[in-house]
PDB file of N, CA and C in Angstrom:
ATOM      1  N   MET A  27     -11.240 -37.426  37.860  1.00  0.00           N
ATOM      2  CA  MET A  27     -11.500 -36.986  36.509  1.00  0.00           C
ATOM      3  C   MET A  27     -12.300 -38.091  35.801  1.00  0.00           C
ATOM      4  N   PRO A  28     -13.426 -37.734  35.166  1.00  0.00           N
ATOM      5  CA  PRO A  28     -14.241 -38.771  34.523  1.00  0.00           C
ATOM      6  C   PRO A  28     -13.555 -39.316  33.274  1.00  0.00           C
ATOM      7  N   ASP A  29     -13.936 -40.523  32.951  1.00  0.00           N
ATOM      8  CA  ASP A  29     -13.386 -41.178  31.770  1.00  0.00           C
ATOM      9  C   ASP A  29     -13.970 -40.532  30.517  1.00  0.00           C
ATOM     10  N   MET A  30     -13.092 -40.068  29.601  1.00  0.00           N
ATOM     11  CA  MET A  30     -13.536 -39.358  28.405  1.00  0.00           C
ATOM     12  C   MET A  30     -14.238 -40.277  27.427  1.00  0.00           C
ATOM     13  N   SER A  31     -13.860 -41.538  27.378  1.00  0.00           N
ATOM     14  CA  SER A  31     -14.484 -42.452  26.425  1.00  0.00           C
ATOM     15  C   SER A  31     -15.943 -42.707  26.797  1.00  0.00           C
ATOM     16  N   ALA A  32     -16.252 -42.712  28.072  1.00  0.00           N
ATOM     17  CA  ALA A  32     -17.633 -42.925  28.506  1.00  0.00           C
ATOM     18  C   ALA A  32     -18.499 -41.734  28.119  1.00  0.00           C
ATOM     19  N   SER A  33     -17.995 -40.508  28.301  1.00  0.00           N
ATOM     20  CA  SER A  33     -18.785 -39.338  27.943  1.00  0.00           C
ATOM     21  C   SER A  33     -18.911 -39.214  26.428  1.00  0.00           C
ATOM     22  N   ALA A  34     -17.861 -39.614  25.695  1.00  0.00           N
ATOM     23  CA  ALA A  34     -17.930 -39.574  24.236  1.00  0.00           C
ATOM     24  C   ALA A  34     -18.957 -40.567  23.715  1.00  0.00           C
ATOM     25  N   SER A  35     -18.983 -41.759  24.291  1.00  0.00           N
ATOM     26  CA  SER A  35     -19.952 -42.758  23.825  1.00  0.00           C
ATOM     27  C   SER A  35     -21.368 -42.342  24.212  1.00  0.00           C
ATOM     28  N   LEU A  36     -21.525 -41.685  25.353  1.00  0.00           N
ATOM     29  CA  LEU A  36     -22.847 -41.196  25.755  1.00  0.00           C
ATOM     30  C   LEU A  36     -23.316 -40.099  24.798  1.00  0.00           C
ATOM     31  N   ALA A  37     -22.414 -39.214  24.401  1.00  0.00           N
ATOM     32  CA  ALA A  37     -22.768 -38.156  23.458  1.00  0.00           C
ATOM     33  C   ALA A  37     -23.128 -38.748  22.102  1.00  0.00           C
ATOM     34  N   MET A  38     -22.411 -39.765  21.674  1.00  0.00           N
ATOM     35  CA  MET A  38     -22.695 -40.382  20.383  1.00  0.00           C
ATOM     36  C   MET A  38     -24.056 -41.071  20.380  1.00  0.00           C
ATOM     37  N   THR A  39     -24.435 -41.674  21.499  1.00  0.00           N
ATOM     38  CA  THR A  39     -25.732 -42.342  21.540  1.00  0.00           C
ATOM     39  C   THR A  39     -26.872 -41.335  21.457  1.00  0.00           C
ATOM     40  N   HIS A  40     -26.642 -40.100  21.921  1.00  0.00           N
ATOM     41  CA  HIS A  40     -27.677 -39.068  21.827  1.00  0.00           C
ATOM     42  C   HIS A  40     -27.674 -38.377  20.465  1.00  0.00           C
ATOM     43  N   LEU A  41     -26.518 -38.282  19.810  1.00  0.00           N
ATOM     44  CA  LEU A  41     -26.422 -37.572  18.539  1.00  0.00           C
ATOM     45  C   LEU A  41     -26.728 -38.440  17.325  1.00  0.00           C
ATOM     46  N   VAL A  42     -26.517 -39.728  17.417  1.00  0.00           N
ATOM     47  CA  VAL A  42     -26.746 -40.607  16.269  1.00  0.00           C
ATOM     48  C   VAL A  42     -28.208 -40.591  15.836  1.00  0.00           C
ATOM     49  N   PRO A  43     -29.184 -40.656  16.733  1.00  0.00           N
ATOM     50  CA  PRO A  43     -30.580 -40.597  16.262  1.00  0.00           C
ATOM     51  C   PRO A  43     -30.898 -39.258  15.568  1.00  0.00           C
ATOM     52  N   LEU A  44     -30.293 -38.165  16.001  1.00  0.00           N
ATOM     53  CA  LEU A  44     -30.521 -36.881  15.346  1.00  0.00           C
ATOM     54  C   LEU A  44     -29.948 -36.890  13.936  1.00  0.00           C
ATOM     55  N   ALA A  45     -28.808 -37.513  13.752  1.00  0.00           N
ATOM     56  CA  ALA A  45     -28.190 -37.564  12.431  1.00  0.00           C
ATOM     57  C   ALA A  45     -28.988 -38.446  11.477  1.00  0.00           C
ATOM     58  N   LYS A  46     -29.621 -39.481  11.983  1.00  0.00           N
ATOM     59  CA  LYS A  46     -30.398 -40.373  11.120  1.00  0.00           C
ATOM     60  C   LYS A  46     -31.685 -39.707  10.649  1.00  0.00           C
ATOM     61  N   GLU A  47     -32.170 -38.699  11.363  1.00  0.00           N
ATOM     62  CA  GLU A  47     -33.397 -38.017  10.962  1.00  0.00           C
ATOM     63  C   GLU A  47     -33.177 -37.116   9.756  1.00  0.00           C
ATOM     64  N   LEU A  48     -31.939 -36.691   9.500  1.00  0.00           N
ATOM     65  CA  LEU A  48     -31.652 -35.810   8.374  1.00  0.00           C
ATOM     66  C   LEU A  48     -31.640 -36.598   7.072  1.00  0.00           C
ATOM     67  N   ASP A  49     -32.258 -36.044   6.058  1.00  0.00           N
ATOM     68  CA  ASP A  49     -32.209 -36.639   4.727  1.00  0.00           C
ATOM     69  C   ASP A  49     -30.958 -36.102   4.042  1.00  0.00           C
ATOM     70  N   GLU A  50     -30.063 -36.979   3.620  1.00  0.00           N
ATOM     71  CA  GLU A  50     -28.788 -36.557   3.049  1.00  0.00           C
ATOM     72  C   GLU A  50     -28.964 -35.788   1.754  1.00  0.00           C
ATOM     73  N   ASP A  51     -30.077 -35.962   1.049  1.00  0.00           N
ATOM     74  CA  ASP A  51     -30.307 -35.259  -0.203  1.00  0.00           C
ATOM     75  C   ASP A  51     -30.857 -33.857   0.012  1.00  0.00           C
ATOM     76  N   LYS A  52     -31.294 -33.539   1.198  1.00  0.00           N
ATOM     77  CA  LYS A  52     -31.923 -32.240   1.456  1.00  0.00           C
ATOM     78  C   LYS A  52     -31.144 -31.367   2.430  1.00  0.00           C
ATOM     79  N   VAL A  53     -29.907 -31.689   2.673  1.00  0.00           N
ATOM     80  CA  VAL A  53     -29.096 -30.892   3.593  1.00  0.00           C
ATOM     81  C   VAL A  53     -28.669 -29.615   2.869  1.00  0.00           C
ATOM     82  N   THR A  54     -28.955 -28.466   3.481  1.00  0.00           N
ATOM     83  CA  THR A  54     -28.606 -27.172   2.895  1.00  0.00           C
ATOM     84  C   THR A  54     -27.821 -26.352   3.919  1.00  0.00           C
ATOM     85  N   PRO A  55     -27.134 -25.307   3.474  1.00  0.00           N
ATOM     86  CA  PRO A  55     -26.393 -24.474   4.418  1.00  0.00           C
ATOM     87  C   PRO A  55     -27.316 -23.730   5.383  1.00  0.00           C
ATOM     88  N   GLY A  56     -28.508 -23.427   4.969  1.00  0.00           N
ATOM     89  CA  GLY A  56     -29.458 -22.758   5.842  1.00  0.00           C
ATOM     90  C   GLY A  56     -29.234 -21.267   5.937  1.00  0.00           C
ATOM     91  N   VAL A  57     -29.901 -20.663   6.897  1.00  0.00           N
ATOM     92  CA  VAL A  57     -29.859 -19.221   7.075  1.00  0.00           C
ATOM     93  C   VAL A  57     -28.473 -18.773   7.532  1.00  0.00           C
ATOM     94  N   LEU A  58     -27.867 -19.529   8.413  1.00  0.00           N
ATOM     95  CA  LEU A  58     -26.540 -19.160   8.912  1.00  0.00           C
ATOM     96  C   LEU A  58     -25.517 -19.146   7.772  1.00  0.00           C
ATOM     97  N   GLY A  59     -25.578 -20.120   6.893  1.00  0.00           N
ATOM     98  CA  GLY A  59     -24.675 -20.143   5.745  1.00  0.00           C
ATOM     99  C   GLY A  59     -24.887 -18.948   4.835  1.00  0.00           C
ATOM    100  N   PHE A  60     -26.142 -18.567   4.626  1.00  0.00           N
ATOM    101  CA  PHE A  60     -26.432 -17.400   3.802  1.00  0.00           C
ATOM    102  C   PHE A  60     -25.914 -16.126   4.454  1.00  0.00           C
ATOM    103  N   ILE A  61     -26.096 -16.004   5.746  1.00  0.00           N
ATOM    104  CA  ILE A  61     -25.637 -14.799   6.458  1.00  0.00           C
ATOM    105  C   ILE A  61     -24.116 -14.690   6.384  1.00  0.00           C
ATOM    106  N   VAL A  62     -23.415 -15.798   6.592  1.00  0.00           N
ATOM    107  CA  VAL A  62     -21.952 -15.783   6.524  1.00  0.00           C
ATOM    108  C   VAL A  62     -21.503 -15.408   5.120  1.00  0.00           C
ATOM    109  N   PHE A  63     -22.145 -15.987   4.089  1.00  0.00           N
ATOM    110  CA  PHE A  63     -21.794 -15.671   2.709  1.00  0.00           C
ATOM    111  C   PHE A  63     -22.071 -14.203   2.392  1.00  0.00           C
ATOM    112  N   ALA A  64     -23.200 -13.683   2.851  1.00  0.00           N
ATOM    113  CA  ALA A  64     -23.548 -12.287   2.588  1.00  0.00           C
ATOM    114  C   ALA A  64     -22.568 -11.338   3.275  1.00  0.00           C
ATOM    115  N   VAL A  65     -22.170 -11.637   4.487  1.00  0.00           N
ATOM    116  CA  VAL A  65     -21.205 -10.793   5.203  1.00  0.00           C
ATOM    117  C   VAL A  65     -19.855 -10.818   4.490  1.00  0.00           C
ATOM    118  N   MET A  66     -19.443 -11.986   4.038  1.00  0.00           N
ATOM    119  CA  MET A  66     -18.174 -12.072   3.311  1.00  0.00           C
ATOM    120  C   MET A  66     -18.246 -11.308   1.993  1.00  0.00           C
ATOM    121  N   ALA A  67     -19.378 -11.386   1.297  1.00  0.00           N
ATOM    122  CA  ALA A  67     -19.534 -10.654   0.037  1.00  0.00           C
ATOM    123  C   ALA A  67     -19.493  -9.148   0.281  1.00  0.00           C
ATOM    124  N   LEU A  68     -20.151  -8.684   1.328  1.00  0.00           N
ATOM    125  CA  LEU A  68     -20.114  -7.253   1.653  1.00  0.00           C
ATOM    126  C   LEU A  68     -18.711  -6.799   2.041  1.00  0.00           C
ATOM    127  N   ALA A  69     -17.988  -7.645   2.751  1.00  0.00           N
ATOM    128  CA  ALA A  69     -16.615  -7.295   3.140  1.00  0.00           C
ATOM    129  C   ALA A  69     -15.715  -7.199   1.908  1.00  0.00           C
ATOM    130  N   VAL A  70     -15.854  -8.125   0.970  1.00  0.00           N
ATOM    131  CA  VAL A  70     -15.053  -8.071  -0.253  1.00  0.00           C
ATOM    132  C   VAL A  70     -15.401  -6.824  -1.058  1.00  0.00           C
ATOM    133  N   TRP A  71     -16.690  -6.506  -1.147  1.00  0.00           N
ATOM    134  CA  TRP A  71     -17.116  -5.306  -1.876  1.00  0.00           C
ATOM    135  C   TRP A  71     -16.517  -4.046  -1.239  1.00  0.00           C
ATOM    136  N   ALA A  72     -16.564  -3.961   0.097  1.00  0.00           N
ATOM    137  CA  ALA A  72     -16.020  -2.796   0.793  1.00  0.00           C
ATOM    138  C   ALA A  72     -14.503  -2.707   0.603  1.00  0.00           C
ATOM    139  N   LEU A  73     -13.810  -3.835   0.653  1.00  0.00           N
ATOM    140  CA  LEU A  73     -12.362  -3.826   0.442  1.00  0.00           C
ATOM    141  C   LEU A  73     -12.004  -3.403  -0.976  1.00  0.00           C
ATOM    142  N   MET A  74     -12.770  -3.863  -1.961  1.00  0.00           N
ATOM    143  CA  MET A  74     -12.497  -3.471  -3.350  1.00  0.00           C
ATOM    144  C   MET A  74     -12.764  -1.982  -3.563  1.00  0.00           C
ATOM    145  N   LYS A  75     -13.808  -1.466  -2.944  1.00  0.00           N
ATOM    146  CA  LYS A  75     -14.108  -0.041  -3.069  1.00  0.00           C
ATOM    147  C   LYS A  75     -13.004   0.792  -2.416  1.00  0.00           C
ATOM    148  N   SER A  76     -12.533   0.363  -1.264  1.00  0.00           N
ATOM    149  CA  SER A  76     -11.455   1.064  -0.579  1.00  0.00           C
ATOM    150  C   SER A  76     -10.164   1.008  -1.393  1.00  0.00           C
ATOM    151  N   MET A  77      -9.876  -0.170  -1.970  1.00  0.00           N
ATOM    152  CA  MET A  77      -8.665  -0.302  -2.777  1.00  0.00           C
ATOM    153  C   MET A  77      -8.739   0.605  -4.006  1.00  0.00           C
ATOM    154  N   ASN A  78      -9.900   0.677  -4.632  1.00  0.00           N
ATOM    155  CA  ASN A  78     -10.067   1.526  -5.805  1.00  0.00           C
ATOM    156  C   ASN A  78      -9.843   2.996  -5.441  1.00  0.00           C
ATOM    157  N   ARG A  79     -10.345   3.410  -4.292  1.00  0.00           N
ATOM    158  CA  ARG A  79     -10.163   4.790  -3.833  1.00  0.00           C
ATOM    159  C   ARG A  79      -8.686   5.074  -3.553  1.00  0.00           C
ATOM    160  N   HIS A  80      -8.002   4.136  -2.915  1.00  0.00           N
ATOM    161  CA  HIS A  80      -6.583   4.334  -2.608  1.00  0.00           C
ATOM    162  C   HIS A  80      -5.726   4.308  -3.871  1.00  0.00           C
ATOM    163  N   MET A  81      -6.057   3.452  -4.820  1.00  0.00           N
ATOM    164  CA  MET A  81      -5.287   3.396  -6.057  1.00  0.00           C
ATOM    165  C   MET A  81      -5.480   4.669  -6.876  1.00  0.00           C
ATOM    166  N   GLY A  82      -6.631   5.315  -6.745  1.00  0.00           N
ATOM    167  CA  GLY A  82      -6.867   6.573  -7.441  1.00  0.00           C
ATOM    168  C   GLY A  82      -6.014   7.704  -6.886  1.00  0.00           C
ATOM    169  N   ARG A  83      -5.619   7.610  -5.642  1.00  0.00           N
ATOM    170  CA  ARG A  83      -4.806   8.653  -5.005  1.00  0.00           C
ATOM    171  C   ARG A  83      -3.317   8.508  -5.302  1.00  0.00           C
ATOM    172  N   VAL A  84      -2.908   7.376  -5.840  1.00  0.00           N
ATOM    173  CA  VAL A  84      -1.491   7.135  -6.095  1.00  0.00           C
ATOM    174  C   VAL A  84      -1.048   7.978  -7.283  1.00  0.00           C
ATOM    175  N   ASN A  85       0.027   8.713  -7.107  1.00  0.00           N
ATOM    176  CA  ASN A  85       0.602   9.521  -8.175  1.00  0.00           C
ATOM    177  C   ASN A  85       1.857   8.804  -8.641  1.00  0.00           C
ATOM    178  N   PHE A  86       1.732   8.076  -9.730  1.00  0.00           N
ATOM    179  CA  PHE A  86       2.840   7.256 -10.210  1.00  0.00           C
ATOM    180  C   PHE A  86       3.329   7.800 -11.540  1.00  0.00           C
ATOM    181  N   THR A  87       4.583   8.193 -11.550  1.00  0.00           N
ATOM    182  CA  THR A  87       5.224   8.564 -12.809  1.00  0.00           C
ATOM    183  C   THR A  87       6.424   7.660 -12.972  1.00  0.00           C
ATOM    184  N   GLU A  88       6.508   7.023 -14.112  1.00  0.00           N
ATOM    185  CA  GLU A  88       7.577   6.068 -14.341  1.00  0.00           C
ATOM    186  C   GLU A  88       8.879   6.814 -14.617  1.00  0.00           C
ATOM    187  N   ALA A  89       9.900   6.475 -13.870  1.00  0.00           N
ATOM    188  CA  ALA A  89      11.214   7.097 -14.058  1.00  0.00           C
ATOM    189  C   ALA A  89      11.900   6.433 -15.239  1.00  0.00           C
ATOM    190  N   GLY A  90      12.582   7.241 -16.034  1.00  0.00           N
ATOM    191  CA  GLY A  90      13.317   6.701 -17.171  1.00  0.00           C
ATOM    192  C   GLY A  90      14.584   6.027 -16.713  1.00  0.00           C
ATOM    193  N   GLU A  91      15.377   5.612 -17.672  1.00  0.00           N
ATOM    194  CA  GLU A  91      16.653   4.994 -17.329  1.00  0.00           C
ATOM    195  C   GLU A  91      17.582   6.067 -16.759  1.00  0.00           C
ATOM    196  N   PRO A  92      18.459   5.712 -15.843  1.00  0.00           N
ATOM    197  CA  PRO A  92      19.319   6.719 -15.206  1.00  0.00           C
ATOM    198  C   PRO A  92      20.203   7.465 -16.204  1.00  0.00           C
ATOM    199  N   GLY A  93      20.727   6.820 -17.221  1.00  0.00           N
ATOM    200  CA  GLY A  93      21.616   7.475 -18.172  1.00  0.00           C
ATOM    201  C   GLY A  93      20.872   8.241 -19.248  1.00  0.00           C
ATOM    202  N   ALA A  94      19.559   8.059 -19.377  1.00  0.00           N
ATOM    203  CA  ALA A  94      18.794   8.677 -20.457  1.00  0.00           C
ATOM    204  C   ALA A  94      18.696  10.188 -20.266  1.00  0.00           C
ATOM    205  N   ASP A  95      18.594  10.663 -19.036  1.00  0.00           N
ATOM    206  CA  ASP A  95      18.474  12.104 -18.798  1.00  0.00           C
ATOM    207  C   ASP A  95      19.748  12.841 -19.199  1.00  0.00           C
ATOM    208  N   SER A  96      20.914  12.308 -18.864  1.00  0.00           N
ATOM    209  CA  SER A  96      22.162  12.986 -19.205  1.00  0.00           C
ATOM    210  C   SER A  96      22.395  12.969 -20.714  1.00  0.00           C
ATOM    211  N   GLU A  97      22.034  11.862 -21.368  1.00  0.00           N
ATOM    212  CA  GLU A  97      22.181  11.797 -22.825  1.00  0.00           C
ATOM    213  C   GLU A  97      21.253  12.799 -23.502  1.00  0.00           C
ATOM    214  N   HIS A  98      20.044  12.943 -22.982  1.00  0.00           N
ATOM    215  CA  HIS A  98      19.074  13.881 -23.548  1.00  0.00           C
ATOM    216  C   HIS A  98      19.571  15.325 -23.378  1.00  0.00           C
ATOM    217  N   ALA A  99      20.138  15.620 -22.226  1.00  0.00           N
ATOM    218  CA  ALA A  99      20.660  16.966 -21.973  1.00  0.00           C
ATOM    219  C   ALA A  99      21.851  17.252 -22.888  1.00  0.00           C
ATOM    220  N   LEU A 100      22.705  16.269 -23.098  1.00  0.00           N
ATOM    221  CA  LEU A 100      23.849  16.465 -23.988  1.00  0.00           C
ATOM    222  C   LEU A 100      23.395  16.684 -25.430  1.00  0.00           C
ATOM    223  N   ALA A 101      22.382  15.946 -25.838  1.00  0.00           N
ATOM    224  CA  ALA A 101      21.881  16.085 -27.212  1.00  0.00           C
ATOM    225  C   ALA A 101      21.277  17.469 -27.413  1.00  0.00           C
ATOM    226  N   GLU A 102      20.533  17.958 -26.436  1.00  0.00           N
ATOM    227  CA  GLU A 102      19.948  19.297 -26.563  1.00  0.00           C
ATOM    228  C   GLU A 102      21.019  20.375 -26.505  1.00  0.00           C
ATOM    229  N   GLY A 103      22.011  20.196 -25.666  1.00  0.00           N
ATOM    230  CA  GLY A 103      23.100  21.166 -25.545  1.00  0.00           C
ATOM    231  C   GLY A 103      23.940  21.203 -26.817  1.00  0.00           C
ATOM    232  N   GLY A 104      24.140  20.053 -27.437  1.00  0.00           N
ATOM    233  CA  GLY A 104      24.904  19.981 -28.673  1.00  0.00           C
ATOM    234  C   GLY A 104      24.182  20.681 -29.807  1.00  0.00           C
ATOM    235  N   ARG A 105      22.864  20.624 -29.834  1.00  0.00           N
ATOM    236  CA  ARG A 105      22.110  21.290 -30.879  1.00  0.00           C
ATOM    237  C   ARG A 105      22.165  22.792 -30.756  1.00  0.00           C
ATOM    238  N   LYS A 106      22.153  23.255 -29.506  1.00  0.00           N
ATOM    239  CA  LYS A 106      22.164  24.717 -29.280  1.00  0.00           C
ATOM    240  C   LYS A 106      23.506  25.311 -29.701  1.00  0.00           C
ATOM    241  N   GLN A 107      24.586  24.598 -29.469  1.00  0.00           N
ATOM    242  CA  GLN A 107      25.904  25.121 -29.783  1.00  0.00           C
ATOM    243  C   GLN A 107      26.168  25.096 -31.293  1.00  0.00           C
ATOM    244  N   ALA A 108      25.614  24.161 -31.998  1.00  0.00           N
ATOM    245  CA  ALA A 108      25.918  24.033 -33.429  1.00  0.00           C
ATOM    246  C   ALA A 108      25.203  25.023 -34.297  1.00  0.00           C
TER     247      ALA A 108
END
């Protein structure tokens, strides 16, 4: 098995000159960064559209308090008898 430190130092000697050629003030995400950002934006848009469609299908009626229905029925029944 080859020594990992030797291959790491060999890789560093080849990569260091490439890193020195880059101007630190002009480093940008590039085309790949834009593509990743655009795909993520489209995915968020699609998820929000899907969520909006699903939330529109929800039939939500808020239930009252459990004792409120019986009290309401008693009040109406009491009025009819009087």
